[in-house]
Short mmCIF file of C-alpha atoms in Angstrom, two decimals:
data_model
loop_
_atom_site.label_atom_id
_atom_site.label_comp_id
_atom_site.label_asym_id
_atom_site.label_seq_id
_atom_site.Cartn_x
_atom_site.Cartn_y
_atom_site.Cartn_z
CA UNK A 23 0.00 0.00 0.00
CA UNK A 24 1.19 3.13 -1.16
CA UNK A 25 0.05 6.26 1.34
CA UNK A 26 0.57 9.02 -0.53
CA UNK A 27 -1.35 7.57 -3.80
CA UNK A 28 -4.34 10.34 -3.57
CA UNK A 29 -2.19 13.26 -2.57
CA UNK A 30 1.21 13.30 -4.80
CA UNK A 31 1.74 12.15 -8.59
CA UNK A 32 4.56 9.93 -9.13
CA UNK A 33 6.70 10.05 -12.08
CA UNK A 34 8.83 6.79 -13.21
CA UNK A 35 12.26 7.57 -14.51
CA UNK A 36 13.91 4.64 -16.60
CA UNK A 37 17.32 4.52 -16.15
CA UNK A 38 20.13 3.23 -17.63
CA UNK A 39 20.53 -1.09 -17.37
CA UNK A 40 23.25 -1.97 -14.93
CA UNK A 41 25.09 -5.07 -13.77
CA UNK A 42 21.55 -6.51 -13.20
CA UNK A 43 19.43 -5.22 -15.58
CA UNK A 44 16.86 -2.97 -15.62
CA UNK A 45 16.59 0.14 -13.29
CA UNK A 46 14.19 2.61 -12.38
CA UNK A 47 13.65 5.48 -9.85
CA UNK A 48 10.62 7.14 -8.62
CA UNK A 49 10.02 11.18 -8.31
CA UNK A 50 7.26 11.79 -5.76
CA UNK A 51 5.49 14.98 -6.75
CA UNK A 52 3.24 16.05 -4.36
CA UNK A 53 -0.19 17.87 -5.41
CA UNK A 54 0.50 20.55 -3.09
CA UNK A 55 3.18 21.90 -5.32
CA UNK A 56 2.29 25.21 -6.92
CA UNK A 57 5.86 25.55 -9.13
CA UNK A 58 6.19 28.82 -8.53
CA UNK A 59 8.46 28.60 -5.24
CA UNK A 60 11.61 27.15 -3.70
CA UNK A 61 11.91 23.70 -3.91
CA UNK A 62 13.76 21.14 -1.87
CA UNK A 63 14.61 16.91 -3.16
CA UNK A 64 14.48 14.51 -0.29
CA UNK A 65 16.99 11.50 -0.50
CA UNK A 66 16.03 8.41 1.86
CA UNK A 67 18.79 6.38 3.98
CA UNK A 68 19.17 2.93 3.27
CA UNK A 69 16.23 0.60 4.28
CA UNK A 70 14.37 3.66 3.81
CA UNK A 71 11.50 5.45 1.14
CA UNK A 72 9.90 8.88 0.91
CA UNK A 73 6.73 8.73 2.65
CA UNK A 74 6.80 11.67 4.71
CA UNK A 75 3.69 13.34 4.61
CA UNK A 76 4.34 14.93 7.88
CA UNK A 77 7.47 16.66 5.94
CA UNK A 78 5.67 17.16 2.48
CA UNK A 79 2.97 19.83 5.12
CA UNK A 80 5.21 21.54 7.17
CA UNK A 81 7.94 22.52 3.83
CA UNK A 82 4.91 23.40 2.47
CA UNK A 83 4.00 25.75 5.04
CA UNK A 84 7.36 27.24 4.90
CA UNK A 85 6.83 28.06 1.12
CA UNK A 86 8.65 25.18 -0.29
CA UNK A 87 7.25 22.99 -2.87
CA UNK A 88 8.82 19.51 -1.64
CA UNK A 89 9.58 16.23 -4.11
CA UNK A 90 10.91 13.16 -3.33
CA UNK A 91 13.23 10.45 -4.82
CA UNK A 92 12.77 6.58 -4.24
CA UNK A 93 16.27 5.79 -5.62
CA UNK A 94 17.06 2.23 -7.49
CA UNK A 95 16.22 -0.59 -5.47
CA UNK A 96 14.48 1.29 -3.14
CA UNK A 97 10.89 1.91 -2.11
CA UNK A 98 8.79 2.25 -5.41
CA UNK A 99 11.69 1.67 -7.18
CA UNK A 100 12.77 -1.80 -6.32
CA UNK A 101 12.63 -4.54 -9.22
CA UNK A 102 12.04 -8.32 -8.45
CA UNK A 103 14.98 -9.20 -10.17
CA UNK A 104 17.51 -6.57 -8.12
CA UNK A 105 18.99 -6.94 -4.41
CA UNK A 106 17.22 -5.10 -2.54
CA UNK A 107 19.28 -1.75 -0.79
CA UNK A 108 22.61 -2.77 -3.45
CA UNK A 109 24.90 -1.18 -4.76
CA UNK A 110 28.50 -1.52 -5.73
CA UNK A 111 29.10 2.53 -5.38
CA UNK A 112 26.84 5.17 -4.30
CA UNK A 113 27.63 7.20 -7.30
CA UNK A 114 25.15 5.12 -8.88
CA UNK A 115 22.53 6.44 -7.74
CA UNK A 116 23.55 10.23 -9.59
CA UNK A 117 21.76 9.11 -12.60
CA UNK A 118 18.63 9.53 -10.70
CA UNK A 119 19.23 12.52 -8.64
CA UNK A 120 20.62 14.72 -11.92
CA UNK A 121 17.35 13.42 -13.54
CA UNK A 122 15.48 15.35 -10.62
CA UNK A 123 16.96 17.89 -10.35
CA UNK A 124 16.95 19.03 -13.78
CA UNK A 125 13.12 18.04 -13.91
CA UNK A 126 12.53 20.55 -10.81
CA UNK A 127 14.46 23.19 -12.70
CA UNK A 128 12.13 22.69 -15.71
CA UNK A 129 9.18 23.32 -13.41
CA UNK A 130 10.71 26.75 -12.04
CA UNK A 131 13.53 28.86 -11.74
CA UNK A 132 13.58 29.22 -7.73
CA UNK A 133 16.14 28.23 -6.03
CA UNK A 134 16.27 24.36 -5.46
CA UNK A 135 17.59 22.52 -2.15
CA UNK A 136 18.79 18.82 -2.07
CA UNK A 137 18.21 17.42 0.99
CA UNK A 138 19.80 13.56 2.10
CA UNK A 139 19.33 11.68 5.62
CA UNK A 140 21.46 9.30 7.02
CA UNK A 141 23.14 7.03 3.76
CA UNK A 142 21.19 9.42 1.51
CA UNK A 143 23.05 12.62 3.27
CA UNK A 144 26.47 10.58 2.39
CA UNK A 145 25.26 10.12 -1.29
CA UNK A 146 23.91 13.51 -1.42
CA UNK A 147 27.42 15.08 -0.23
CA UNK A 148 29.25 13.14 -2.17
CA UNK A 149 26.67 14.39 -5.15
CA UNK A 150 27.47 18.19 -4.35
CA UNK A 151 31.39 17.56 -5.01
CA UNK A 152 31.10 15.77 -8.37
CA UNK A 153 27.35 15.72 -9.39
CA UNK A 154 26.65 16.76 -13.33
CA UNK A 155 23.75 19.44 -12.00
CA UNK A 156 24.85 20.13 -8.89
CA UNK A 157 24.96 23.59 -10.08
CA UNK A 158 21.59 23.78 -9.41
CA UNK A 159 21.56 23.41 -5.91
CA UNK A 160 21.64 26.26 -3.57
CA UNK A 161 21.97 24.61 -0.57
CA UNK A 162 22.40 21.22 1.39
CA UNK A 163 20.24 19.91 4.29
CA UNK A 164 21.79 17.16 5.86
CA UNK A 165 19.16 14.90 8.52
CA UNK A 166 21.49 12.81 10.30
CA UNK A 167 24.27 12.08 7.35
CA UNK A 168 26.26 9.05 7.40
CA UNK A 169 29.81 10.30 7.84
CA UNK A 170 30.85 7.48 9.23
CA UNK A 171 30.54 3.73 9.78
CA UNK A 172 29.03 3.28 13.42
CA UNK A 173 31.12 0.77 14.87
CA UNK A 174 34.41 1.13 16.98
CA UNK A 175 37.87 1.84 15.51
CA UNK A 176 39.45 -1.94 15.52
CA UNK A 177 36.44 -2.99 13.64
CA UNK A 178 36.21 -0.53 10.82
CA UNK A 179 39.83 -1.70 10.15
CA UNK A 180 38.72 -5.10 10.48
CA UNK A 181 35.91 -4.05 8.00
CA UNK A 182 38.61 -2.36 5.92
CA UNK A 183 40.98 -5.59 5.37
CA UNK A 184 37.49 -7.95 4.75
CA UNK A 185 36.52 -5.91 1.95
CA UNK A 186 39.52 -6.01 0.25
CA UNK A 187 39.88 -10.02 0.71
CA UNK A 188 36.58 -10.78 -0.03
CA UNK A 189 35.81 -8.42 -3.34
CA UNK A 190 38.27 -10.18 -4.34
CA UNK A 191 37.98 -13.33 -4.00
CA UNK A 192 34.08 -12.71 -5.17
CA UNK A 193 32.46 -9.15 -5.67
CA UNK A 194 29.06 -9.81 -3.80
CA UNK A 195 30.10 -11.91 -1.37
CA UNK A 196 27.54 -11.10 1.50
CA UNK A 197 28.16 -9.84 5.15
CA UNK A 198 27.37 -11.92 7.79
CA UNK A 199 26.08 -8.94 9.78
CA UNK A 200 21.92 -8.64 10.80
CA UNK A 201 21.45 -5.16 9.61
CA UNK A 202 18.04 -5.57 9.56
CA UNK A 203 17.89 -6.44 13.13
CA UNK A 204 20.04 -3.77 13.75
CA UNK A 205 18.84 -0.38 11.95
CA UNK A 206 15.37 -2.15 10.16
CA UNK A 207 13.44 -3.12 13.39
CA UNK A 208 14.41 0.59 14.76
CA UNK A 209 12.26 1.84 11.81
CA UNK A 210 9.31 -0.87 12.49
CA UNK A 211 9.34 0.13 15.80
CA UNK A 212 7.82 3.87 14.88
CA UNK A 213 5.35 2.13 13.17
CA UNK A 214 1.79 2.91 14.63
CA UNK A 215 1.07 -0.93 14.94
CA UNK A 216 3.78 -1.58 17.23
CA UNK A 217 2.65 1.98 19.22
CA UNK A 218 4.56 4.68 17.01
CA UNK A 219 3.76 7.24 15.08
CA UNK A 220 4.17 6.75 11.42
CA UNK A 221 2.32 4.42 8.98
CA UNK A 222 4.56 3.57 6.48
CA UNK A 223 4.93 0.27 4.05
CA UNK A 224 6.85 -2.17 6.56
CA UNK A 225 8.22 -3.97 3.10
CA UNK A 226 10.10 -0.83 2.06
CA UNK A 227 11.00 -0.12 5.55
CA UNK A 228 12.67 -2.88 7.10
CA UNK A 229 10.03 -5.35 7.01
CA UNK A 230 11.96 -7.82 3.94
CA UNK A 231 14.42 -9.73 4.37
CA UNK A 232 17.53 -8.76 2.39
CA UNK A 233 21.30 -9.59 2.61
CA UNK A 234 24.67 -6.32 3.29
CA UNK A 235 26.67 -6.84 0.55
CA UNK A 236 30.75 -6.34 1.02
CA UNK A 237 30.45 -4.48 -2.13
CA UNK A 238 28.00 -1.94 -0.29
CA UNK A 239 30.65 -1.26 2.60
CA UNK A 240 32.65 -0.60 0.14
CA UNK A 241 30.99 1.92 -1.50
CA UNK A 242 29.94 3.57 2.16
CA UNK A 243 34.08 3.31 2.76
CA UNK A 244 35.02 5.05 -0.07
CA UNK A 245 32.47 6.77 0.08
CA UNK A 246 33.80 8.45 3.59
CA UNK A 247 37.19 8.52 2.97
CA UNK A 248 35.90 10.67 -0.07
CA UNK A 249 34.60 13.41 2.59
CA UNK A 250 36.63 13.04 4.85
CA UNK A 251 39.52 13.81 2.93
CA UNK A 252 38.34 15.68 -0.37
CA UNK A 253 35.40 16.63 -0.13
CA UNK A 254 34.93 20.58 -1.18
CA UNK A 255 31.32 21.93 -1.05
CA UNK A 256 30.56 25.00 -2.42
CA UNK A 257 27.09 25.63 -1.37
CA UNK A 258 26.12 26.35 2.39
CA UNK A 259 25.47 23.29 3.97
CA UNK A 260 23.29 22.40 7.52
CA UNK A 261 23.60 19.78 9.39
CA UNK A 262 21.36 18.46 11.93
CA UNK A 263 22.49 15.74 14.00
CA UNK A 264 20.96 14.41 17.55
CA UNK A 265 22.20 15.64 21.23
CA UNK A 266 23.38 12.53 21.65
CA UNK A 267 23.90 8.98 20.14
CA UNK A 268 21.92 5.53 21.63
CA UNK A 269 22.39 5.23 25.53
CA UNK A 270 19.36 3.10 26.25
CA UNK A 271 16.79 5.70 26.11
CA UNK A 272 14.00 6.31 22.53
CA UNK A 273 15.32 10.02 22.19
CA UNK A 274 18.73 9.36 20.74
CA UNK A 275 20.48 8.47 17.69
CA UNK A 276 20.12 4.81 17.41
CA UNK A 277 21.77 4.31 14.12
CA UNK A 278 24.79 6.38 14.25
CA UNK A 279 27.87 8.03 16.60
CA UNK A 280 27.10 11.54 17.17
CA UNK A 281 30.39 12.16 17.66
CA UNK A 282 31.39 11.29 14.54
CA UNK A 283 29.31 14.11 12.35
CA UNK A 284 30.86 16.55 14.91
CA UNK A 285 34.10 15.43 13.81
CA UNK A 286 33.84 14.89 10.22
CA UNK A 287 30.84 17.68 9.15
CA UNK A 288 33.23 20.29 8.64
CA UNK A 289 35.63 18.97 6.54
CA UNK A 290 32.87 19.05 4.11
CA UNK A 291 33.26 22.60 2.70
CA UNK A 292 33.49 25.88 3.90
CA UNK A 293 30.15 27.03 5.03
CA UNK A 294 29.12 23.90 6.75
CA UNK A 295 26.48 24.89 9.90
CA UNK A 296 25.84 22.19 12.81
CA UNK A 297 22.60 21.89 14.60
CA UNK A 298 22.54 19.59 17.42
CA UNK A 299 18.45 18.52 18.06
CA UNK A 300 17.71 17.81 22.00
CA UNK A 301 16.34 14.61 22.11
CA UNK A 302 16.12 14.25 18.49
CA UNK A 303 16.20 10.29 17.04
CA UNK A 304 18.38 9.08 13.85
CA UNK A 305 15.48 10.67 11.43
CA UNK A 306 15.51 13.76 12.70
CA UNK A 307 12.28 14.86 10.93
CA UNK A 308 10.49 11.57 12.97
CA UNK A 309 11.22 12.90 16.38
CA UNK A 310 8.39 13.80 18.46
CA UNK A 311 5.90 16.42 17.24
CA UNK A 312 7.94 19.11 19.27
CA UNK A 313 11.14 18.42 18.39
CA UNK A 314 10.64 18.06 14.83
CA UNK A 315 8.79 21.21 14.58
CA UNK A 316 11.64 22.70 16.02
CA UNK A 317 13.49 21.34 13.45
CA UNK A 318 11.42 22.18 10.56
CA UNK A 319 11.40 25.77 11.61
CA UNK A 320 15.06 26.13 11.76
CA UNK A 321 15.77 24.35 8.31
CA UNK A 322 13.16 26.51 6.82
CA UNK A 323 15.12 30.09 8.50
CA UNK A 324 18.25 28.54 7.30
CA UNK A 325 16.80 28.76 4.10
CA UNK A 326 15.91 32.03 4.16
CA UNK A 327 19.33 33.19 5.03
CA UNK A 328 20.98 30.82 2.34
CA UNK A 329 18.84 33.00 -0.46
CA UNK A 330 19.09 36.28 1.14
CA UNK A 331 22.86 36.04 0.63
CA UNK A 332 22.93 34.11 -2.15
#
């Protein structure tokens, strides 16, 4: 079941066949959209969709028109024939995001944001240093970006040394790691039939089963070193991260180490703004009502400012 069926149009992009076949993405247009306004292009995390009503009203409100991007494999986008979530390098998924963003600039000639949370603010970072239409970004909200692998030092080397002996002895060899269990039953666990909040499809959420690929910590790794080392944004950049990462309690980032988007956020260009969110979980945007709101209203000033001195 597809929530937002009666209030946004979706438009199917074909894309070009990769090392499985066919591809597709999915740009969620909302009917709220006037086209006459500043826009902004949501990119999901992994084990993640757009289905953010919540976000497509309160943009809105602000005097954005909003539009979001099920990338390949993902969401509305997924193929029976693909793995779900894969990839072998998360500049794959540019094809799709250049498609969008050229679309949006067809519709007006407002200033356009791109948006990414958690692996989707990696991919969209690493889109705003060598994206082909990146030029028509003004500026880049970041919910929670992955900046980092969330595990402990000693492990990401372990990490480090298995990718490089198993993509080579075979390229998808698969990790023996419960992801799901780890970051997908976080998600189901907002869902309003297990007491939470959001109704969302559980299938594009965390609710299939589906195997980490080497290939795709890979990708994340190089990926990061990419930012961490050359990564040179141009365009002012926000970054909203929680107080504080998982320490038993809901209201904390279960996903990822806090500390580590302190660390490496500002190596990503030179206009790079942090926003720590009190009690603010990994989606930033799915906190509770208060929080978010807060949220909301400073992405929306940021905004402002961005164009103002623009």
């Amino acid at each position: 079941m597809d929530l937002l069926t009666d209030t946004c149009d979706f438009e199917e992009i074909e894309l070009s066949d990769d090392y499985a076949g066919k591809v597709k993405a999915t740009l969620i247009k909302p009917k709220t959209n006037t086209g006459n306004r500043k826009s902004i292009l949501f990119l999901h995390g992994i084990i993640d969709y757009f289905f953010h009503h919540h976000v497509i009203k309160e943009f809105n409100q602000f005097g954005f028109d909003v539009y979001g991007l099920d990338l390949r494999k993902h969401g509305r986008s997924y193929l029976e024939h693909q793995r779900l979530y894969y990839c072998k390098s998360l500049d794959e998924y540019f094809e799709e995001i250049t498609y969008s963003l050229k679309r949006i600039r067809s519709i007006t000639d407002q200033p356009i944001f791109l948006a990414g949370h958690s692996t989707g603010g990696l991919t969209a970072s690493l889109y705003m240093n060598k994206g082909e239409a990146k030029d028509l970004v003004t500026g880049l909200l970041l919910n929670s970006p992955l900046l980092e692998l969330p595990i402990s030092k000693p492990l990401k080397q372990i990490t480090r040394a298995a990718c490089m002996v198993f993509l080579n002895v075979h390229s998808e060899m698969p990790v023996l790691w419960n992801v799901r269990r780890y970051v997908g039953k976080t998600y189901i666990r907002q869902h309003v039939v297990k007491g939470g909040e959001w109704n969302f499809n559980i299938d594009w959420k965390g609710g299939k089963p589906f195997w980490l690929y080497y290939s795709w910590l890979d990708a994340v790794i190089k990926g990061t070193d990419f930012l961490h080392h050359k990564s040179n944004i141009t365009v002012p950049v926000l970054l909203m991260h929680s107080w504080k990462s998982y320490t038993g309690g809901y209201e904390s980032d279960k996903v990822l180490n806090v500390e580590d988007l302190k660390k490496h956020g500002p190596k990503l260009g030179n206009n790079v703004q942090l926003l720590e969110i009190e009690k603010g979980v990994h989606d930033i945007f799915c906190s509770r009502k208060e929080v978010r709101d807060y949220a909301f209203k400073q992405s929306a000033e940021w905004a402002e400012k961005v164009m103002k001195n623009s």
